[in-house]
Short mmCIF file of C-alpha atoms in Angstrom, two decimals:
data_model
loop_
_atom_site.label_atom_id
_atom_site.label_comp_id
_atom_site.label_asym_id
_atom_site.label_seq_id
_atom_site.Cartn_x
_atom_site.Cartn_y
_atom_site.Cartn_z
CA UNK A 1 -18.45 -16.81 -3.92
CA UNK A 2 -19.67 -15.37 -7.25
CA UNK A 3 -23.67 -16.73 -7.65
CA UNK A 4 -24.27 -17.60 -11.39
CA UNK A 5 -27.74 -16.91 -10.56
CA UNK A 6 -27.13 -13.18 -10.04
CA UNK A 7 -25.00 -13.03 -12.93
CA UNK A 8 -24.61 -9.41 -14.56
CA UNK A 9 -26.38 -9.69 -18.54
CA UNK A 10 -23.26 -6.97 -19.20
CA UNK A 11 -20.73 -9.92 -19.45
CA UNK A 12 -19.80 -11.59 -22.28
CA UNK A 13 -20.15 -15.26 -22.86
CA UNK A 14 -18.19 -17.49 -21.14
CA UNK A 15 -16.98 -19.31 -17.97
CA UNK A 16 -15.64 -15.96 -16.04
CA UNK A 17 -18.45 -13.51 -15.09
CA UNK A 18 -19.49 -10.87 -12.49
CA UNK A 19 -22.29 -11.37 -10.46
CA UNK A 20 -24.88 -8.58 -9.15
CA UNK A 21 -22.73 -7.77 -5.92
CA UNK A 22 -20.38 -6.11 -7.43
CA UNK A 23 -19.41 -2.45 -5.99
CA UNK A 24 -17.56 -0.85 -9.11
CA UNK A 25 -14.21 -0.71 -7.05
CA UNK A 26 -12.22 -0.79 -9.76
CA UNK A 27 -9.98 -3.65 -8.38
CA UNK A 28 -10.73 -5.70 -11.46
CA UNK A 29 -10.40 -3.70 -14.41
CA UNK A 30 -6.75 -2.21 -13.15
CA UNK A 31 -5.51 -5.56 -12.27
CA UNK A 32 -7.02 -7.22 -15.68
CA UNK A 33 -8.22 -4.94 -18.26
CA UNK A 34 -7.92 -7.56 -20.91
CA UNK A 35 -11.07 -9.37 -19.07
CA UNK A 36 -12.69 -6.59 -17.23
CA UNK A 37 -14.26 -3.23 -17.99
CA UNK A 38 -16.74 -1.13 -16.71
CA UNK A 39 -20.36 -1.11 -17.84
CA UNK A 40 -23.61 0.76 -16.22
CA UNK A 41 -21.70 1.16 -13.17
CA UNK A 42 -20.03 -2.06 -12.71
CA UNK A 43 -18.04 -4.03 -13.42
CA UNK A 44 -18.23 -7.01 -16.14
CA UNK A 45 -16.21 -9.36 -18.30
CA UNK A 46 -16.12 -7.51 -21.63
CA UNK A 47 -13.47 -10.51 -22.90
CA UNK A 48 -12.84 -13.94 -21.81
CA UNK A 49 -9.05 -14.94 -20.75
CA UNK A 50 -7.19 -15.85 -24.50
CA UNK A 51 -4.15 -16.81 -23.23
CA UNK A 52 -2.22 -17.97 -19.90
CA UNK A 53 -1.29 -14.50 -18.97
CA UNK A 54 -5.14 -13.21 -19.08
CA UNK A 55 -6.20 -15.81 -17.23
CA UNK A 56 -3.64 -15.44 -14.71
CA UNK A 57 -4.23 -12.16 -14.29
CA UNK A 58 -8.22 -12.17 -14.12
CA UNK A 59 -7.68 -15.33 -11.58
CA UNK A 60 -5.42 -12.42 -10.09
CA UNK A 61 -8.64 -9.97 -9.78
CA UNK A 62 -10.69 -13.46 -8.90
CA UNK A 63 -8.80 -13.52 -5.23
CA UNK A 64 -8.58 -9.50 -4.81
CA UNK A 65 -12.15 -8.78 -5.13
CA UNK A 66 -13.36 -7.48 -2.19
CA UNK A 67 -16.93 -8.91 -2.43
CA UNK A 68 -15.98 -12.29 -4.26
CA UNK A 69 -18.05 -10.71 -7.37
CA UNK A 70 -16.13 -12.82 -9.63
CA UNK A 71 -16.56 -16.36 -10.91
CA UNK A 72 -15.48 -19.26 -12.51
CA UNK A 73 -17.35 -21.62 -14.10
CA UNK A 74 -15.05 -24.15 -15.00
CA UNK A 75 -13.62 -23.66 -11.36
CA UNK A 76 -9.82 -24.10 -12.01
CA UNK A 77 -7.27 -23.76 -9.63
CA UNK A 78 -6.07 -20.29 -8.02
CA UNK A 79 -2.84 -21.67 -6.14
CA UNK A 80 -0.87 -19.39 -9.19
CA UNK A 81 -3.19 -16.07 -8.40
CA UNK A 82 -2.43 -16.61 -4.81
CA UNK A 83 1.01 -17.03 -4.72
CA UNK A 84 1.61 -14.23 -6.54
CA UNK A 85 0.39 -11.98 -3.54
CA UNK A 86 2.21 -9.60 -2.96
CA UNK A 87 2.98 -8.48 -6.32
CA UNK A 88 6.00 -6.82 -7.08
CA UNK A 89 5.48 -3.75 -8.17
CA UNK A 90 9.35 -2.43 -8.67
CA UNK A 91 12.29 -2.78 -6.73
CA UNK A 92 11.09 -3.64 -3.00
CA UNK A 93 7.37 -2.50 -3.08
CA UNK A 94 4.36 -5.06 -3.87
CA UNK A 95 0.75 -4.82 -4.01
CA UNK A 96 -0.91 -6.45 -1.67
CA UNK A 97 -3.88 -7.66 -3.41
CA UNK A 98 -6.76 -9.31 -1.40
CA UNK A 99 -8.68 -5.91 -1.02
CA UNK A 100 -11.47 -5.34 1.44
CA UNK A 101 -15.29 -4.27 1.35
CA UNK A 102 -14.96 -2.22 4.55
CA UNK A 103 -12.72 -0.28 2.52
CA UNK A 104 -14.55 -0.30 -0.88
CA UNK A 105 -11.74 -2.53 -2.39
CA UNK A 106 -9.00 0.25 -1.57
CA UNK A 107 -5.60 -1.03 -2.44
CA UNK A 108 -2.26 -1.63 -0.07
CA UNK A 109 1.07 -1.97 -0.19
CA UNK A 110 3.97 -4.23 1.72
CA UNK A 111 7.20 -2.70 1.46
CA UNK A 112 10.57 -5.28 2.22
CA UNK A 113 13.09 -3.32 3.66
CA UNK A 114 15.65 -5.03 6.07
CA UNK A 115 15.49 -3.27 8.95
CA UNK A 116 11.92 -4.49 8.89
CA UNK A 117 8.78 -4.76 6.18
CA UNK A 118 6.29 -2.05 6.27
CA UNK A 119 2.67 -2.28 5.13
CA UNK A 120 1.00 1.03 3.79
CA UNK A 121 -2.52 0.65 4.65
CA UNK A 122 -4.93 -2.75 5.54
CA UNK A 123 -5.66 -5.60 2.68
CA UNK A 124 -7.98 -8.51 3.60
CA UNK A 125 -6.55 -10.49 6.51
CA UNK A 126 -6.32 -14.16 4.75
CA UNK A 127 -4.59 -16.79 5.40
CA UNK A 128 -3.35 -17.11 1.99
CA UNK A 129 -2.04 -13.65 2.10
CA UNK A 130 -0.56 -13.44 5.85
CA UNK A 131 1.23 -16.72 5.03
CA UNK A 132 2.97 -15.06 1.65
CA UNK A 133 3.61 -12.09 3.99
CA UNK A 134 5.25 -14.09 6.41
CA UNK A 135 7.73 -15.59 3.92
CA UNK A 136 8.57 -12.40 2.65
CA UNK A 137 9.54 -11.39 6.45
CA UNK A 138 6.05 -10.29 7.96
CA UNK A 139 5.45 -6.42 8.90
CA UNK A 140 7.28 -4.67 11.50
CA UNK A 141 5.40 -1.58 11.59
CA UNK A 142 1.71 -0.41 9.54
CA UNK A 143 1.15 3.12 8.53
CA UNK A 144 -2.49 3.93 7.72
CA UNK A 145 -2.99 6.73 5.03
CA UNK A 146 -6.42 7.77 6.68
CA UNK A 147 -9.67 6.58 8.63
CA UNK A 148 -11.60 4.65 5.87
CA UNK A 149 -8.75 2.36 4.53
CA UNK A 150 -7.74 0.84 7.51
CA UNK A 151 -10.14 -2.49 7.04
CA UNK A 152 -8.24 -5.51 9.65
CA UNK A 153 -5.66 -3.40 10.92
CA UNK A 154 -6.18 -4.69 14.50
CA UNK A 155 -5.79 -8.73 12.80
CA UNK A 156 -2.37 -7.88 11.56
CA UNK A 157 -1.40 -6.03 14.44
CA UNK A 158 -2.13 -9.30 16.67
CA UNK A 159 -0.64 -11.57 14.29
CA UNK A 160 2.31 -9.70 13.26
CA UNK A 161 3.13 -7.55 16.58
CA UNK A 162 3.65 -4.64 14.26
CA UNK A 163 3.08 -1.20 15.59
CA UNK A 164 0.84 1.25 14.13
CA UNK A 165 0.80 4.90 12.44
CA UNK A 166 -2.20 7.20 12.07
CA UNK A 167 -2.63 11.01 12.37
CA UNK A 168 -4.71 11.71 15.30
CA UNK A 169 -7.37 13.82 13.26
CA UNK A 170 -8.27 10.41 11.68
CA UNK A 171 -8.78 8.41 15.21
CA UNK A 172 -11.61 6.87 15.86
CA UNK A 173 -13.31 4.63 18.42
CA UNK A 174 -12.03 1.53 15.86
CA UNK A 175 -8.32 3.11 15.82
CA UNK A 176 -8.19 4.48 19.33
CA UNK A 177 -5.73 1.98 20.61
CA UNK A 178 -2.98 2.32 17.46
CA UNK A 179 0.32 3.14 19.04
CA UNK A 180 1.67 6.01 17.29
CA UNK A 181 -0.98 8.98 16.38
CA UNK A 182 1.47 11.98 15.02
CA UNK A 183 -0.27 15.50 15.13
CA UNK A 184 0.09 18.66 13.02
CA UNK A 185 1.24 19.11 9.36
CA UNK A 186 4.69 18.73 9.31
CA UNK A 187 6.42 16.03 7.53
CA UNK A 188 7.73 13.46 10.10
CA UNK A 189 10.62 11.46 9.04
CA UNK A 190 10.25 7.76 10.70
CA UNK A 191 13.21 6.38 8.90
CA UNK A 192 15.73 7.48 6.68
CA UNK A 193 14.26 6.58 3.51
CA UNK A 194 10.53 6.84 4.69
CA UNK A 195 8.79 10.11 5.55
CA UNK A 196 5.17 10.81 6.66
CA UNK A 197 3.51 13.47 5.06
CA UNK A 198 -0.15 15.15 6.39
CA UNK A 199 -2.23 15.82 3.78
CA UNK A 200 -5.79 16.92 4.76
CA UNK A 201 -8.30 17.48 2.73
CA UNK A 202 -9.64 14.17 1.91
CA UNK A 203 -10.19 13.65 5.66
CA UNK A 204 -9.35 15.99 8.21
CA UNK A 205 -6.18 13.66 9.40
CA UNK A 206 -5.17 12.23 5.97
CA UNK A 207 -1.24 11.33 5.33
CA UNK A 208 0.97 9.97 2.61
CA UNK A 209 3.92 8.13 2.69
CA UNK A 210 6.94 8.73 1.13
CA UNK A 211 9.46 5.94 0.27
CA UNK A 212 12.96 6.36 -0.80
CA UNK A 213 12.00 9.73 -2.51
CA UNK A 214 10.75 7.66 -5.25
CA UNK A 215 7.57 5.79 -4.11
CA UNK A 216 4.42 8.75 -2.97
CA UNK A 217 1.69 6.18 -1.09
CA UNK A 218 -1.36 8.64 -1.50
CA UNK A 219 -4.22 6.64 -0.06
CA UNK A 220 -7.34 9.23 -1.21
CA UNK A 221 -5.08 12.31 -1.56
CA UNK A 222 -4.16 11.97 -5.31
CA UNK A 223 -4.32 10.02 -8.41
CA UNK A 224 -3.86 8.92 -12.00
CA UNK A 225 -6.09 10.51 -14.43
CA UNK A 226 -5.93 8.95 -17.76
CA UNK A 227 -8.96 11.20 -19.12
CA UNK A 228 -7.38 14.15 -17.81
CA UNK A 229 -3.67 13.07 -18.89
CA UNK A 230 -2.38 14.50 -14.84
CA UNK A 231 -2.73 13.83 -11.44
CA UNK A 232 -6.34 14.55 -10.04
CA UNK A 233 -8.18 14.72 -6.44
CA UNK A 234 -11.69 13.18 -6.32
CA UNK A 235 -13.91 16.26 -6.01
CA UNK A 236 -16.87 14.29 -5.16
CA UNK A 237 -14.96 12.11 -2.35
CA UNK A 238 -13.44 15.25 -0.49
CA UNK A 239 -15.16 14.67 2.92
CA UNK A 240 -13.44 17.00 4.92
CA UNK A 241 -11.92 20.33 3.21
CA UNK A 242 -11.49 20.52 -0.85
CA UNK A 243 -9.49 24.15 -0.08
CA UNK A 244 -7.37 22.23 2.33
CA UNK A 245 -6.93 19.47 0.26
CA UNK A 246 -5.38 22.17 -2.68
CA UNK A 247 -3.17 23.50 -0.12
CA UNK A 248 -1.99 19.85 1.50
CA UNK A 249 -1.29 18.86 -2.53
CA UNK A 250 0.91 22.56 -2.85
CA UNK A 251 2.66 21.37 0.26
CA UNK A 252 3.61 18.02 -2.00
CA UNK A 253 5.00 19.80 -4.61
CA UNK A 254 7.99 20.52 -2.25
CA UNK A 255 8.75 16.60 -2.53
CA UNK A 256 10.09 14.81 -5.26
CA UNK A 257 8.54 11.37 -6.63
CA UNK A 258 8.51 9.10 -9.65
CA UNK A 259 5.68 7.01 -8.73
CA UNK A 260 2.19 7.88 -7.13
CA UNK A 261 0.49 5.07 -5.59
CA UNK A 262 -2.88 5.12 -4.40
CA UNK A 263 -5.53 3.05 -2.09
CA UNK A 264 -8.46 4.57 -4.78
CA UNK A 265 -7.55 5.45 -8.43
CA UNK A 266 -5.13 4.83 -10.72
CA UNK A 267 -1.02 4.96 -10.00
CA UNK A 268 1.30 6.14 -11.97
CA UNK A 269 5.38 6.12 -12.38
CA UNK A 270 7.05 9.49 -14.47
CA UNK A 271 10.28 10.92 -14.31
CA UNK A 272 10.26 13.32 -11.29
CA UNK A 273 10.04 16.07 -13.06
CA UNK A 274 6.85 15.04 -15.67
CA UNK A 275 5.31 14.10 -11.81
CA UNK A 276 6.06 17.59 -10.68
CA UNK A 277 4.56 19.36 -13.55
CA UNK A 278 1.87 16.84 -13.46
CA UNK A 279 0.87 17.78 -10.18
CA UNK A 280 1.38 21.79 -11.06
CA UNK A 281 -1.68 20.93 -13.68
CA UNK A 282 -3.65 18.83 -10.87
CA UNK A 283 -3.30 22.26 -8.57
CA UNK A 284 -4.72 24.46 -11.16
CA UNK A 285 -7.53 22.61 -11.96
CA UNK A 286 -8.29 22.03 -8.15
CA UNK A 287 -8.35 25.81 -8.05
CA UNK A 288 -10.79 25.92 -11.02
CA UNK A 289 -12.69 22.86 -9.48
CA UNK A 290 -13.01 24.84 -6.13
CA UNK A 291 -16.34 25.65 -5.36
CA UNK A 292 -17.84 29.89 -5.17
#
C-alpha cells in the first residue's frame, strides 16, 4: 500500500499520488497517461482523474503496479479496475495487468483461443486476477519470452496445470523444472496459428511469440519508440549480445505482423507493411548503435 508519508513532492495536488517506492516501470503512465507522467525518474501524478474514464483507468494502474506505489486518498472502491483484468486488447488477446517487481513491472498477455488459453509471460499471481482468468477459461499452456520476466510462473503452473515453454539458453535453477525447453534458432511452430521465434540478443535464450501472423509478443527483443517514430532495441538493457540481437531482429523481418507487443516498452499496431519498414529503420540504427 502507497504510504502518504513517503509521498513524491513531484505530484500534483490531490487524493491520487505516488509514493517514494516507486521503480519508474512505466506501468502507470502507458496504462493512464491522463494521470501519470514521468518526472526525475519516476513516476508521479502530473493530473488528477477529471472524469469517470481517468479515474477508471488510473484505478486501472492503482491494481497493476508492481510495488503498490500508488494511492488513494479518498480510498474508493477498485472492484471496476479489477474486473477489467484481463483487458482486451483486440480480437482474443488481453493484457494481463497485475505486473510484478521480480520482473520490474514487465507486462503479459492471456490469449483465449479454444483449443486452450495461452499466457505469454508471468503477471502477479492474485487472486483477483487468477479468478478473472479462470472465467475466461484458465491457461492451458505458458510460454516465457526469456529468464527475467518469468515472475510466479511455478504458482500458475500449480494452479492451472498448464505446461511450460522456455528456450534452454534462458534456464535457470528457478526454471529448471519447466516442461518444454526448445533449443537452437529456428522458428518452432507449436500450433497452427502460434509460432515460437528465438531471438537472442537480449539474453542469450530470448524468444518471441507469434500469434495468428498478426500479434509479435516481443518480451525485451523490440519496441515502440515514439521519440524515434520506429521500432527500437534497448541498447543499454542488451545483457547478452547487441550484434546478435541485430541479427535475431533481421531474422524477424522474414515474418509478417501488425502489432508488436512487449513485456518492457511501448506496443504498437501498423499495417504490416509500415511494421516491416519500421523494423528496416530499427536495423539500421542498431547497426549505427553497434559498438567499435
Amino acid at each position: 500500500m502507497a504510504a502518504i508519508s513517503e509521498r513524491l513532492p513531484a505530484n500534483v495536488e490531490g487524493p491520487f499520488f505516488v509514493d517514494a517506492s516507486c521503480i519508474d516501470c512505466d506501468a502507470c503512465r502507458q496504462i493512464a497517461p491522463a494521470t501519470f507522467e514521468a518526472r526525475e525518474g519516476q513516476a508521479a501524478v502530473h493530473r488528477q482523474p477529471r472524469s469517470a474514464a481517468d479515474l477508471l483507468a488510473a484505478q486501472k494502474a492503482l491494481v497493476s503496479c508492481p510495488t503498490a506505489s500508488i494511492g488513494d486518498l479518498e480510498k474508493r472502491s477498485v472492484a471496476g479496475a479489477i474486473a477489467a483484468y484481463p483487458d482486451p486488447i483486440e480480437d482474443d488477446v488481453h493484457f494481463c495487468g497485475f505486473t510484478s517487481e521480480s520482473s520490474f513491472g514487465a507486462w503479459s498477455y492471456l490469449v483465449r483461443r479454444p483449443e486452450g488459453n495461452l499466457l505469454i509471460d508471468s503477471p502477479r499471481f492474485t487472486a483477483p486476477l487468477v479468478r478473472n482468468i479462470e472465467r475466461l477459461g484458465g491457461v492451458s499452456r505458458m510460454f516465457l519470452t526469456h529468464r527475467d520476466d518469468v515472475a510466479d510462473h511455478e504458482k500458475f503452473r500449480a494452479h492451472f496445470g498448464c505446461d511450460r515453454v522456455l528456450h534452454a539458453d534462458d534456464v535457470t535453477r528457478s526454471t529448471r523444472e519447466i516442461e518444454h525447453q526448445p533449443e537452437g534458432l529456428e522458428p518452432i511452430r507449436f500450433a497452427e496459428d502460434f509460432v515460437m521465434i528465438p531471438s537472442p540478443g537480449h539474453t542469450r535464450g530470448h524468444a518471441v511469440f507469434l500469434y495468428r501472423d498478426r500479434f509479435l509478443f516481443s518480451g525485451d527483443h523490440l519496441a515502440w519508440s515514439p521519440a524515434r517514430g520506429h521500432l527500437y532495441a534497448f541498447r543499454r538493457a542488451c545483457w547478452y549480445s547487441w550484434s546478435e540481437q541485430i541479427r535475431s531482429m533481421e531474422r524477424l523481418l522474414d515474418h509478417s505482423f501488425e502489432w508488436v507487443l512487449p513485456g518492457h516498452g511501448r506496443s504498437i499496431r501498423l499495417p504490416a507493411r509500415e511494421m516491416h519498414l519500421s523494423l528496416q529503420k530499427c536495423i539500421a540504427w542498431m547497426k549505427r548503435a553497434e559498438p567499435g
